[in-house]
Coordinates of C-alpha atoms and ligand atoms in Angstrom, one line a residue:
X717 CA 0.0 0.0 0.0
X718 CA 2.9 2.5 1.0
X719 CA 5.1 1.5 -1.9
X720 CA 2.1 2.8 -4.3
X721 CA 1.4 5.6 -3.3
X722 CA 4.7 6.9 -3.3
X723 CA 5.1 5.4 -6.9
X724 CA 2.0 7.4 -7.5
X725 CA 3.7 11.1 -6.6
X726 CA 6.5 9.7 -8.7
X727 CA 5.0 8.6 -11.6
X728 CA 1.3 8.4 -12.1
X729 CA -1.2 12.1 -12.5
X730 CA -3.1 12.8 -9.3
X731 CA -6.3 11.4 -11.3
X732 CA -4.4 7.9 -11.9
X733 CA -3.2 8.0 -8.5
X734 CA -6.0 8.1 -6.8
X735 CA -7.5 5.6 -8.7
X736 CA -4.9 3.3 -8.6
X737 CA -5.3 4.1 -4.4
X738 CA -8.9 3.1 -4.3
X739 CA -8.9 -0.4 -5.9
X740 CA -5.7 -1.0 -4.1
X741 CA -7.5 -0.7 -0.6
X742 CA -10.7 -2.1 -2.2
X743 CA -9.6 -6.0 -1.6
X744 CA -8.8 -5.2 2.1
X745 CA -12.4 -3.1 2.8
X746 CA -13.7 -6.2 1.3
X747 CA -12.3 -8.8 3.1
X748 CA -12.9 -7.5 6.3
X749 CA -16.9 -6.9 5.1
X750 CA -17.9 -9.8 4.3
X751 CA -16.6 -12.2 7.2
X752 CA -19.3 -12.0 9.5
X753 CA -21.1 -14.8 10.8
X754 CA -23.7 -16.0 8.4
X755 CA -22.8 -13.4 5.9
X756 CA -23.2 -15.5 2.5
X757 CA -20.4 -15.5 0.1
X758 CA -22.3 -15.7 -3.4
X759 CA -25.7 -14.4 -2.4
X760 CA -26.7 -11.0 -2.9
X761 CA -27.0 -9.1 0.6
X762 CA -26.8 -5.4 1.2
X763 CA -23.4 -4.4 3.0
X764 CA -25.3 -3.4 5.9
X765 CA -28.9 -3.3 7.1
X766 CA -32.2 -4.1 6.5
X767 CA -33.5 -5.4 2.8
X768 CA -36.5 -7.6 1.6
X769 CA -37.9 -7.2 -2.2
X770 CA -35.9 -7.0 -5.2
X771 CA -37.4 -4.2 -7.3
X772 CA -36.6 -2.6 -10.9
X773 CA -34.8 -5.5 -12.4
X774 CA -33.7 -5.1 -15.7
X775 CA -31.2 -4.8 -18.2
X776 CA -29.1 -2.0 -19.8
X777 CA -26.8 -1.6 -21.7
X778 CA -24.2 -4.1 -20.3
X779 CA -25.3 -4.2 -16.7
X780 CA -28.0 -6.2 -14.6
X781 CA -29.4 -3.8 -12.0
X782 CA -30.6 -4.7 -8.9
X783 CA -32.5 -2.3 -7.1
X784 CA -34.1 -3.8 -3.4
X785 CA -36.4 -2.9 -0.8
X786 CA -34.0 -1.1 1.2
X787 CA -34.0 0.7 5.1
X788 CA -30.4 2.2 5.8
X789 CA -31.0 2.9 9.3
X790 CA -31.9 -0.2 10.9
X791 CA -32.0 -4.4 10.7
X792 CA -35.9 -4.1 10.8
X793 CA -38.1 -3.3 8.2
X794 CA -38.4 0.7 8.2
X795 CA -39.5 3.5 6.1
X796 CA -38.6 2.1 2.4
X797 CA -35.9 3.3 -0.4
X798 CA -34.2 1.7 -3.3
X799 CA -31.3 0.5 -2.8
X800 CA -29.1 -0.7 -5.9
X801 CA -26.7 -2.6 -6.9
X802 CA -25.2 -3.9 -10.2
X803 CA -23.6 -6.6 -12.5
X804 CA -22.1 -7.4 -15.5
X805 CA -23.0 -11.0 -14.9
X806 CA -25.7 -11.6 -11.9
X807 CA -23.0 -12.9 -9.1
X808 CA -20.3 -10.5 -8.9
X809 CA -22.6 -7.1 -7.7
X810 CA -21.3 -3.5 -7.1
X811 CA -22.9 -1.5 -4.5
X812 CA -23.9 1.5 -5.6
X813 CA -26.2 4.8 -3.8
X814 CA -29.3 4.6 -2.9
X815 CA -31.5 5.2 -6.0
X816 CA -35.2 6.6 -4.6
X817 CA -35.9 8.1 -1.2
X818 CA -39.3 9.1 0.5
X819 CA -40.8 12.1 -0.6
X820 CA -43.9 14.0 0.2
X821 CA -46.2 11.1 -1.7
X822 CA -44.9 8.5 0.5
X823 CA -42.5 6.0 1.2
X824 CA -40.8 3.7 -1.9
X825 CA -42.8 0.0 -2.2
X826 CA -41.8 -1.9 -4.5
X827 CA -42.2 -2.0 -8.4
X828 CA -40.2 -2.9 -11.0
X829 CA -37.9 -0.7 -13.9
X830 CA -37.6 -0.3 -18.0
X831 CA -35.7 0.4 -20.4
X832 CA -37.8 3.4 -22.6
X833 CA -36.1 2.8 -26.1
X834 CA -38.7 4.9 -27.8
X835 CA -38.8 7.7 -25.3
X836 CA -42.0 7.0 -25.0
X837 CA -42.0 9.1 -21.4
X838 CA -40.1 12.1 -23.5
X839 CA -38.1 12.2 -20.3
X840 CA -35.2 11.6 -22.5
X841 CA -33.1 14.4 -23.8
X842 CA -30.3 14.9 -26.5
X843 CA -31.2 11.1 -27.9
X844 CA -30.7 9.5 -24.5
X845 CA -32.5 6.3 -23.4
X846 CA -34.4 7.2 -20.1
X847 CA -34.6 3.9 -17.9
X848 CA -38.0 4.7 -16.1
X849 CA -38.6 3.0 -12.6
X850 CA -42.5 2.2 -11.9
X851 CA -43.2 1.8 -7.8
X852 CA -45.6 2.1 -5.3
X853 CA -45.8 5.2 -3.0
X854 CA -47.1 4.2 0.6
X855 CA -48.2 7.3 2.6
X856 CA -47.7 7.1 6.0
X857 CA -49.7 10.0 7.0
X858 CA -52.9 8.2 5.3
X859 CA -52.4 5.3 6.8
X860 CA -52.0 6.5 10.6
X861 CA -55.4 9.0 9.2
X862 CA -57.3 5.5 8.5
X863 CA -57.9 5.9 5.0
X864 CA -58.0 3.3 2.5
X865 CA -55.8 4.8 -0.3
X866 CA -52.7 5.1 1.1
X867 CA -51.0 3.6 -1.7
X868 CA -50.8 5.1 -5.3
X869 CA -48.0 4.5 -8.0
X870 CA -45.3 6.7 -9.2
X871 CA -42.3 6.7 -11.8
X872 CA -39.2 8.2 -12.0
X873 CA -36.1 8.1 -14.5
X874 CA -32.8 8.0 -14.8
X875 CA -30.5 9.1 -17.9
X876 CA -26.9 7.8 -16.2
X877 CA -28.0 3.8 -16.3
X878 CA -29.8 3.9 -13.0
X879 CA -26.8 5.1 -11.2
X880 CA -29.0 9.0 -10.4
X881 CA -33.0 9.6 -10.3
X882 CA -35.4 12.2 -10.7
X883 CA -39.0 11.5 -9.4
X884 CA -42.1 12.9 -12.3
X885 CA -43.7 15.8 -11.5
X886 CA -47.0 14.7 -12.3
X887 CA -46.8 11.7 -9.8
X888 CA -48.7 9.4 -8.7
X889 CA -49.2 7.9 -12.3
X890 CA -52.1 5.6 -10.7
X891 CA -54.4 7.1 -8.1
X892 CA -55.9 4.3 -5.2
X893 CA -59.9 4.5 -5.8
X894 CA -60.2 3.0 -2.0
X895 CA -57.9 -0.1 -1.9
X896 CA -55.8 -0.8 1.4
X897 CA -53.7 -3.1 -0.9
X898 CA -52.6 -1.6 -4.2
X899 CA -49.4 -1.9 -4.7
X900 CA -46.7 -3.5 -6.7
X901 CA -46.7 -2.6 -10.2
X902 CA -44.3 -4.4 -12.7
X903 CA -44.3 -2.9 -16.6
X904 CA -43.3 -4.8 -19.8
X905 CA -43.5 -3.4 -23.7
X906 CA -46.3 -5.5 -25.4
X907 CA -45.2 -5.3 -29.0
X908 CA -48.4 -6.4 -30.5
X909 CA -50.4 -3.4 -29.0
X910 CA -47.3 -0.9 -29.1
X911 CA -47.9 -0.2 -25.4
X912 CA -46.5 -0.6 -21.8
X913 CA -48.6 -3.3 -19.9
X914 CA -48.4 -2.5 -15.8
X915 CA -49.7 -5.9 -14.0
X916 CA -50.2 -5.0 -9.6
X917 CA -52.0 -6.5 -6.8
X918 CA -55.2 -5.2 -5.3
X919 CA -55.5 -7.3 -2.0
X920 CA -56.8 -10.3 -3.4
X921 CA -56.5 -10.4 -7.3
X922 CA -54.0 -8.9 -9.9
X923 CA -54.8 -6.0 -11.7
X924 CA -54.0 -5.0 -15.1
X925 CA -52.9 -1.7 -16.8
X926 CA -51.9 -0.5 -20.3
X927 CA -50.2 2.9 -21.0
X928 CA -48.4 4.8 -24.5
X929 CA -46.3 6.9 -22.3
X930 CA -46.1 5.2 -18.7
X931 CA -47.5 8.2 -17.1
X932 CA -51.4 8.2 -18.3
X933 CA -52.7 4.7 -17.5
X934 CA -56.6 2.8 -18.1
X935 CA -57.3 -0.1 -16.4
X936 CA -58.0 -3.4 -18.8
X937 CA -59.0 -6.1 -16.4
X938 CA -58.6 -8.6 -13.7
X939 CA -57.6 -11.9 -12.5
X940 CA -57.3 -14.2 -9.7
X941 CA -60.6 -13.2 -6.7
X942 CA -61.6 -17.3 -7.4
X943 CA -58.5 -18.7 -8.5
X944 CA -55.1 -20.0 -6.7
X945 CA -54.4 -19.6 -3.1
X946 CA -55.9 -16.9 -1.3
X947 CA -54.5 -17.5 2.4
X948 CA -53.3 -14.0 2.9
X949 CA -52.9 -10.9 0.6
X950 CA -51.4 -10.7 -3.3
X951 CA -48.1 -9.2 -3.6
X952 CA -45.1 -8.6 -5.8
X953 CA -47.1 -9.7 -9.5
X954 CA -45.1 -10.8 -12.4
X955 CA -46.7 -11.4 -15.9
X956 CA -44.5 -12.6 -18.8
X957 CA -44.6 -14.9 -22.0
X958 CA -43.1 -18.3 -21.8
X959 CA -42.5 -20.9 -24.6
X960 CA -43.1 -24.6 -23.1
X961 CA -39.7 -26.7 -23.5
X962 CA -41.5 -29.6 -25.0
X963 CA -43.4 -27.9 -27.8
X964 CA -42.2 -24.6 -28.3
X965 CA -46.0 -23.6 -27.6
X966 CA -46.3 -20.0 -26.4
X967 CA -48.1 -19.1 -22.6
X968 CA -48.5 -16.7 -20.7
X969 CA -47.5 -16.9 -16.7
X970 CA -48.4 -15.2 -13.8
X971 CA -46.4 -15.1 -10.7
X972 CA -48.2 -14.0 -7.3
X973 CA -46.4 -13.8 -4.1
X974 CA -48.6 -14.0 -1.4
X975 CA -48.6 -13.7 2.5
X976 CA -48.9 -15.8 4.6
X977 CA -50.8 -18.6 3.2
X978 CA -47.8 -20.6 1.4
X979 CA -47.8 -24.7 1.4
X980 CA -44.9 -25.0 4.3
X981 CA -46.1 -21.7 6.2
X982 CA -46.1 -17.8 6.3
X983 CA -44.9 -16.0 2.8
X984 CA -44.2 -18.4 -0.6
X985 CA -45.0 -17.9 -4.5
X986 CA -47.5 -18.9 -6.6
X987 CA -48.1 -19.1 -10.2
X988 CA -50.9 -19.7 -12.7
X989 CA -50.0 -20.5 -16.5
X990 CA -52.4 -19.2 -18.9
X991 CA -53.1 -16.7 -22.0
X992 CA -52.6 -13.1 -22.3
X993 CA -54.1 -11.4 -24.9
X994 CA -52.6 -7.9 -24.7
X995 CA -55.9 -6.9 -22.1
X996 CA -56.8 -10.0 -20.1
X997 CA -54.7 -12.6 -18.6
X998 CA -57.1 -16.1 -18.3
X999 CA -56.1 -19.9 -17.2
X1000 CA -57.8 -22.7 -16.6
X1001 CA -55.8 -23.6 -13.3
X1002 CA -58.1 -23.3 -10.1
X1003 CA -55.5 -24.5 -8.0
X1004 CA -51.9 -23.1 -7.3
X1005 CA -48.8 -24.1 -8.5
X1006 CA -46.2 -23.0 -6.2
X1007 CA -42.7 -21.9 -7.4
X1008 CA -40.6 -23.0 -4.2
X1009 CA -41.6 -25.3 -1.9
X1010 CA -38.9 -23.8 1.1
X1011 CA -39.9 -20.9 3.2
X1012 CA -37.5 -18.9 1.9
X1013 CA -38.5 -17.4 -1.5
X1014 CA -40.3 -14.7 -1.6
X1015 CA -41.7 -11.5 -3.4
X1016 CA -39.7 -12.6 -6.5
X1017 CA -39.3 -11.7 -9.9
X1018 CA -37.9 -11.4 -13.7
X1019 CA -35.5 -9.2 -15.6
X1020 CA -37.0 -6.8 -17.9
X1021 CA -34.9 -6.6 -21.7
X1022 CA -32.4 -9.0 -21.0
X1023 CA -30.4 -9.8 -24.3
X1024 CA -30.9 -13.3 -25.1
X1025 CA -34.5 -13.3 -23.7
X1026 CA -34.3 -15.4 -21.0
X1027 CA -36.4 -15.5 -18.0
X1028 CA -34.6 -14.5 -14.9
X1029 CA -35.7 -14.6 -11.3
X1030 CA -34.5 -13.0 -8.0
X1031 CA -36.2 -13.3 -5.1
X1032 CA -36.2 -12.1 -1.6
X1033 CA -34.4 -15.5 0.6
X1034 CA -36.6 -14.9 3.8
X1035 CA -40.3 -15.1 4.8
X1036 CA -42.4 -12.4 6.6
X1037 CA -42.7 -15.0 9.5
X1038 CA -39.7 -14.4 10.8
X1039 CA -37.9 -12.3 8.6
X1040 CA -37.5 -9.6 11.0
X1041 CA -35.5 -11.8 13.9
X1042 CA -33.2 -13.7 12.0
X1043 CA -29.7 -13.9 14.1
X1044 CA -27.6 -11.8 11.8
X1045 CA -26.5 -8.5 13.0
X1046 CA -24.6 -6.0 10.9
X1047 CA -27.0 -6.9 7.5
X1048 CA -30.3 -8.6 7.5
X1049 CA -31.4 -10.5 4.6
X1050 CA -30.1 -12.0 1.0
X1051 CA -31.6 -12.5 -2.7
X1052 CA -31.9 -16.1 -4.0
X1053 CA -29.4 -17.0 -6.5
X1054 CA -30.5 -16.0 -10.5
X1055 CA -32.5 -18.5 -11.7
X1056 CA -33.6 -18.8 -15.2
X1057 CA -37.3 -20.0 -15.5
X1058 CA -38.3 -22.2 -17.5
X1059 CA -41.4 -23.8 -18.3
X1060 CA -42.3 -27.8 -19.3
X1061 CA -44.8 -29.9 -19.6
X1062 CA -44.6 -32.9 -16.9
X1063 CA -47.8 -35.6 -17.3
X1064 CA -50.4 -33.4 -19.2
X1065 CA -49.6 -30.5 -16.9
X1066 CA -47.2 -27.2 -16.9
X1067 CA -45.0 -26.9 -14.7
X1068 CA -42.4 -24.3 -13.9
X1069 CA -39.1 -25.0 -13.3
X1070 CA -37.0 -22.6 -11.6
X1071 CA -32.7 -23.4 -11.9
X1072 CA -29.4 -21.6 -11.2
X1073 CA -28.2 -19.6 -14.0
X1074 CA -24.8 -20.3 -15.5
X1075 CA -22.7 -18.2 -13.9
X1076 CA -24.0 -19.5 -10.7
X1077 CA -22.2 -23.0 -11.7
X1078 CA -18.9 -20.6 -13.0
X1079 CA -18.2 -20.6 -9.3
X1080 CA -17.6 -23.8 -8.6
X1081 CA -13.7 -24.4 -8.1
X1082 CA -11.9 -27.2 -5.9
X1083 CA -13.2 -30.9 -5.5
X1084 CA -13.6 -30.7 -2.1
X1085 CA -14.9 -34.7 -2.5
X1086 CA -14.7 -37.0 -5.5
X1087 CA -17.3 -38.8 -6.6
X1088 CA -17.9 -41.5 -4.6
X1089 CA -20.9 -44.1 -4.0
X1090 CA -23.5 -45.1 -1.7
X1091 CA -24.7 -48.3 -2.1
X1092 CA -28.6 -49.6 -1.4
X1093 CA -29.1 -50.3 2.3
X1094 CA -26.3 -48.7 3.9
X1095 CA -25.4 -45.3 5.0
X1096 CA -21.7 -43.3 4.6
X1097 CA -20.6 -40.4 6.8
X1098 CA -18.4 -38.1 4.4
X1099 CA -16.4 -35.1 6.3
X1100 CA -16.0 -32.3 4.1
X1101 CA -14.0 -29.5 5.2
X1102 CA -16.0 -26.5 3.3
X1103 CA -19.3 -28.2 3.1
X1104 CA -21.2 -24.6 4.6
X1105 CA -20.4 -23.3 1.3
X1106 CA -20.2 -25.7 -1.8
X1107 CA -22.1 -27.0 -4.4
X1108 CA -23.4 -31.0 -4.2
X1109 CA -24.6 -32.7 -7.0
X1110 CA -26.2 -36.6 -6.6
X1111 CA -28.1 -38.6 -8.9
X1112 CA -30.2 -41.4 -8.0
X1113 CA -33.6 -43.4 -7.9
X1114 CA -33.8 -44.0 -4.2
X1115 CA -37.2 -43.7 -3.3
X1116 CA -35.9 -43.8 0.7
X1117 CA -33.1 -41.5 1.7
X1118 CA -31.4 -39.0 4.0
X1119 CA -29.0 -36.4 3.5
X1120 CA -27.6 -35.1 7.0
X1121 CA -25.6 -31.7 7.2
X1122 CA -24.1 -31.9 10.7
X1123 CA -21.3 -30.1 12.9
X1124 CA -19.3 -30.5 16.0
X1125 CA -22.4 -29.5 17.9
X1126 CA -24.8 -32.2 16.4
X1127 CA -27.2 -29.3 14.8
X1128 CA -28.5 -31.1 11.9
X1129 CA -30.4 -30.1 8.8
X1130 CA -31.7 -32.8 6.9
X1131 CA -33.4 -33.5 3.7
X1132 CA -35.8 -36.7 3.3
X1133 CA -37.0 -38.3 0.6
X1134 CA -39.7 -41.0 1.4
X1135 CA -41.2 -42.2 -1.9
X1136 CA -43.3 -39.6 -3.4
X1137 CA -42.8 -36.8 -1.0
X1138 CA -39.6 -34.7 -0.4
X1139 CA -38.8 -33.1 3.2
X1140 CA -36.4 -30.9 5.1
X1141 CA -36.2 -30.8 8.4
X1142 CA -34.6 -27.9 9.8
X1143 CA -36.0 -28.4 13.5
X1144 CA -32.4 -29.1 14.7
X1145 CA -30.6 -27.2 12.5
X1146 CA -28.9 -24.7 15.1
X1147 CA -30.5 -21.3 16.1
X1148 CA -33.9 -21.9 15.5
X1149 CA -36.3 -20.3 18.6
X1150 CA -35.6 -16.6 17.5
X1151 CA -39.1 -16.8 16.1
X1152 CA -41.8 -19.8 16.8
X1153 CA -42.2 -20.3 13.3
X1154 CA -38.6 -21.5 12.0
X1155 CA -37.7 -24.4 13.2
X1156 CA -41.9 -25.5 13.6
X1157 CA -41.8 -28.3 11.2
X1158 CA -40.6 -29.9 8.5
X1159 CA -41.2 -28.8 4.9
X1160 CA -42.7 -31.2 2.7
X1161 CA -43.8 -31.0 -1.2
X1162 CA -44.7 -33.8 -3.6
X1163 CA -42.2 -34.9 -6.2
X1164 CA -42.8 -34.8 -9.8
X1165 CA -42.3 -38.2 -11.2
X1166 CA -38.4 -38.8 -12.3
X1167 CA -37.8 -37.4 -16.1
X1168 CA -35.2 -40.1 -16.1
X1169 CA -34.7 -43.0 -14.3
X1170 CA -32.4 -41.7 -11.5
X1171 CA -33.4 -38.0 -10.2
X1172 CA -30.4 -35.3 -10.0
X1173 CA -30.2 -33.5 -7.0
X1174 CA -28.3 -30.1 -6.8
X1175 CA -27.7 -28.3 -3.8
X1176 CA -25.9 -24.9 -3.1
X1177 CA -25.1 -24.4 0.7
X1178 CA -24.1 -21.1 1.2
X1179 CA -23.1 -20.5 5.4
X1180 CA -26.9 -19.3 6.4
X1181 CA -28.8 -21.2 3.1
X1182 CA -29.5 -24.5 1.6
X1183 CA -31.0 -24.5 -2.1
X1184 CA -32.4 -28.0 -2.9
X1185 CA -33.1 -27.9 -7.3
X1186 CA -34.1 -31.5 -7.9
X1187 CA -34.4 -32.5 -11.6
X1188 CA -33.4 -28.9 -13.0
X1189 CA -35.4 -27.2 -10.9
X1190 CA -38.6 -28.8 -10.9
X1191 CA -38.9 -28.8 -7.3
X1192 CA -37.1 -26.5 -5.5
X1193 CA -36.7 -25.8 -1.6
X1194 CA -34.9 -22.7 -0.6
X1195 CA -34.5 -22.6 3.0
X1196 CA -32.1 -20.2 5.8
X1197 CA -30.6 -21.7 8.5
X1198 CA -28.3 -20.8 11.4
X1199 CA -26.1 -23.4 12.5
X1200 CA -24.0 -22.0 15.5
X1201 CA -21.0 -23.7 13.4
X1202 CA -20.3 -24.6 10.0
X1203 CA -21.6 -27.8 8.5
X1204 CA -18.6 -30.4 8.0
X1205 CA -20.1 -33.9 7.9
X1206 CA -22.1 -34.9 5.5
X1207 CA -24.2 -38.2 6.1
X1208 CA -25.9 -40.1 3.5
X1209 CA -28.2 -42.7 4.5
X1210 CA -29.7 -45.0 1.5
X1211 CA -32.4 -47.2 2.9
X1212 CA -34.0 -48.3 -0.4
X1213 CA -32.6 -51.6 -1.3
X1214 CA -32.5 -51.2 -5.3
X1215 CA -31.2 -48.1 -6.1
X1216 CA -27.3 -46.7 -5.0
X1217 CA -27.2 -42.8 -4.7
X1218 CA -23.8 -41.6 -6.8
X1219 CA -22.6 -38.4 -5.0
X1220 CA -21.2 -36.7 -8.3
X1221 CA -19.5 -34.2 -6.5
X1222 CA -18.8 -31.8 -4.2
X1223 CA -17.2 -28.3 -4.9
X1224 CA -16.1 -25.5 -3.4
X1225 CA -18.1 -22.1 -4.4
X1226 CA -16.5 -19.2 -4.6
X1227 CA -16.9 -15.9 -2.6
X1228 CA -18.2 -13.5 -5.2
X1229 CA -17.2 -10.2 -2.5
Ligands
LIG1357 C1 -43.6 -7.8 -0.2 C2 -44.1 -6.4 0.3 C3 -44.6 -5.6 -0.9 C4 -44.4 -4.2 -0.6 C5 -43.0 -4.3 0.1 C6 -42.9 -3.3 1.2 O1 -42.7 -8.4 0.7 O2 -45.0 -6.4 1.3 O3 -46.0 -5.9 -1.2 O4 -44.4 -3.4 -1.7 O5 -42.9 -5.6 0.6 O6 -41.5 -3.3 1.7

């Protein structure tokens, strides 16, 4: 560090120098950051304080931007901003200033960003491409007051690539008529009608919304008051076109958060597939389908304008349950990995797989185990020094198995599979009583019938996390935990007496900070 800078009075401008100064510290900053207990070390979490929802996803011009439900002055859910972050490639983020305070219309819910290629907003000047962020405004004031329309929707735009914002003038864009819950609003560009389509949530059904210049809007329809799960309120709407693997047949899907009411408890994600046709969304489904059967995927949703037209989805790793007294300290909260959705068709039914990007499997390095066998009936106790953060991969067909993640201190989280149904049990996992609601039960979902003979199973442990994708992501768990130690051991118990279980292998992943 000394030697530089005094090669920088030497030889470098003041400019360079300085420069050359900042990413010289930056490793050191870094490294002391991001040791914490619990901190994940390839999830998205905000350097400090309190996050939930990712908002404004999209793409521009080279970079991913993540903007998230943000409170800078506490661990606890608080008056809301953006924060924001970005990437070149979805895992390695740069943190970046808040983009959207509170103003006099309220505080910042969430919403979701665009890229306005046609200026449609005329918010562009001097040929620049505005991005234009679409979000709910929650007004304090009118809520403590007792009135129902507290919550309207605003925009603002930014001509730097998200990095600076200025709020409209003429905001909000979408007045409340007398809704306690009206909130959420994520935008797309429908080609075939030349307009901006806005899908939100209003308490217990989407809403849908078209507009030439995202500021003057008319309501089109509705969708949902009899359909899906209706446990607890909408939130966090998603609407988007997907082709089915299979057949290359085009539908339309609908994500819906909603809280609580999920299959294992408190918040979770549900989905409908159906047909859009530029002013009404329709399906056939009556019941849900729900995107993740953990506890710990929530308020998710997809990229606007990314390049190659793939589907893919962030969501908020926690659950309204007990999001607020999780045992972390300095930061509270983390995104899910990317995942790239994709839709097939399993037994006459669609179904929506949900599966780590690429770039999640580019940070995979050392064999921290090679592949190795368990054969039927019999059970092998593997110690693996880095198993709180690595990547497993088995394939098998047992219909009757265990997979134990254990320390010194015998906390243990365990996934079951017992013929048709899939389970983690997280009961004894380590910290677990900080909220009634964590370490309750075990989480169970159905499994889809093997698309080959032998399941695969991928998991990605991440220090306070375990992401369960079985059969590319056709079941998913996502799931915190809080082991007062790192997991080391890793016990396999095979009680079917047909089918071995072939541990592929088990890397290490890489810190992305
Ligand atoms: C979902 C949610 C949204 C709301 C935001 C507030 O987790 O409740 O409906 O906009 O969080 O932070």
């Amino acid at each position: 560090m000394y030697r530089q800078v005094i090669s920088c009075f030497l030889v470098l401008t003041m400019a360079a120098c300085k420069q050359e100064q900042k990413e010289a510290s930056n490793p050191m900053d870094k490294e002391a950051l991001y040791q914490e207990k619990y901190r994940p070390q390839f999830h998205f979490t905000p350097s400090e304080k309190w996050m939930n929802d990712p908002n404004g996803l999209v793409y521009n011009d080279g970079w991913y931007h993540l903007f998230y439900q943000y409170y800078p002055d506490d661990i606890v859910w608080g008056p809301m901003h953006w924060g924001h972050a970005m990437s070149k490639d979805l895992v390695h983020w740069e943190h970046k200033p808040i983009a959207l305070y509170p103003d006099e219309h309220g505080l910042i819910f969430s919403g979701s960003a665009v890229v306005d290629k046609n200026n449609t907003t005329g918010f562009g000047k001097n040929g620049e491409t505005p991005l234009v962020a679409i979000f709910t405004y929650h007004s304090m004031e009118g809520e403590k007051e007792g009135r129902a329309d507290y919550q309207t929707q605003g925009i603002a735009y930014s001509l730097d690539n998200g990095v600076t914002w200025t709020k409209y003038e003429g905001n909000p864009v979408i007045p409340n008529k007398g809704l306690k819950d009206f909130r959420d609003p994520k935008v797309f560009w429908h080609e075939p009608s030349s307009s901006w389509v806005l899908t939100m949530v209003a308490g217990d059904h989407a809403q849908f919304y078209s507009s030439k210049n995202l500021k003057d809007w008319s309501y089109m329809s509705d969708f949902g008051k009899t359909q899906g799960a209706h446990g607890g309120v909408w939130e966090c709407p998603d609407l988007f076109p997907l082709p089915v693997e299979e057949t290359g047949e085009e539908k339309w899907v609908l994500l819906i958060s909603i809280n609580p009411g999920a299959p294992n408890g408190g918040s979770g994600t549900q989905y409908f597939v159906g047909e859009f046709d530029g002013t009404t969304f329709t399906s056939n489904q009556q019941e849900p389908k729900w995107l993740d059967y953990g506890t710990d995927n929530y308020a998710g949703v997809t990229y606007n304008n990314v390049p190659n037209q793939d589907r893919i989805f962030i969501g908020w790793m926690s659950n309204w349950d007990y999001a607020r007294n999780t045992p972390t300290e300095k930061w509270r909260s983390a995104m899910t990995v990317p995942r790239k959705l994709v839709l097939h068709q399993v037994e006459g039914e669609y179904a929506l797989a949900n599966y780590p990007i690429a770039s999640v499997g580019e940070l995979t390095s050392d064999t921290l185990l090679p592949s190795t066998e368990v054969p039927v009936a019999t059970s092998d106790t593997l110690y693996v020094q880095g198993l709180h953060q690595s990547e497993i991969r088995l394939k098998t067909a047992s219909k009757q198995m265990k997979l134990l993640f254990k320390n010194d201190k015998n906390e243990v989280l365990e996934v079951q599979v017992a013929n048709d149904t899939l389970g983690v049990d997280r009961r004894l996992s380590g910290q677990v009583d900080f909220q009634e609601n964590f370490g309750a039960r075990i989480h169970k979902a159905p499994l889809f019938p093997p698309k080959e003979e032998q399941r695969d199973f991928r998991i990605l442990m991440d220090r306070s996390s375990m992401e369960l994708f079985v059969d590319q992501g056709l079941l998913v768990f996502t799931e915190q935990v809080f082991p007062t130690e790192p997991y080391h051991t890793l016990i396999i118990v095979n009680e079917d007496s047909q089918h071995p279980i072939l541990v592929e292998s088990i890397k290490r992943m890489e810190s992305v900070w």
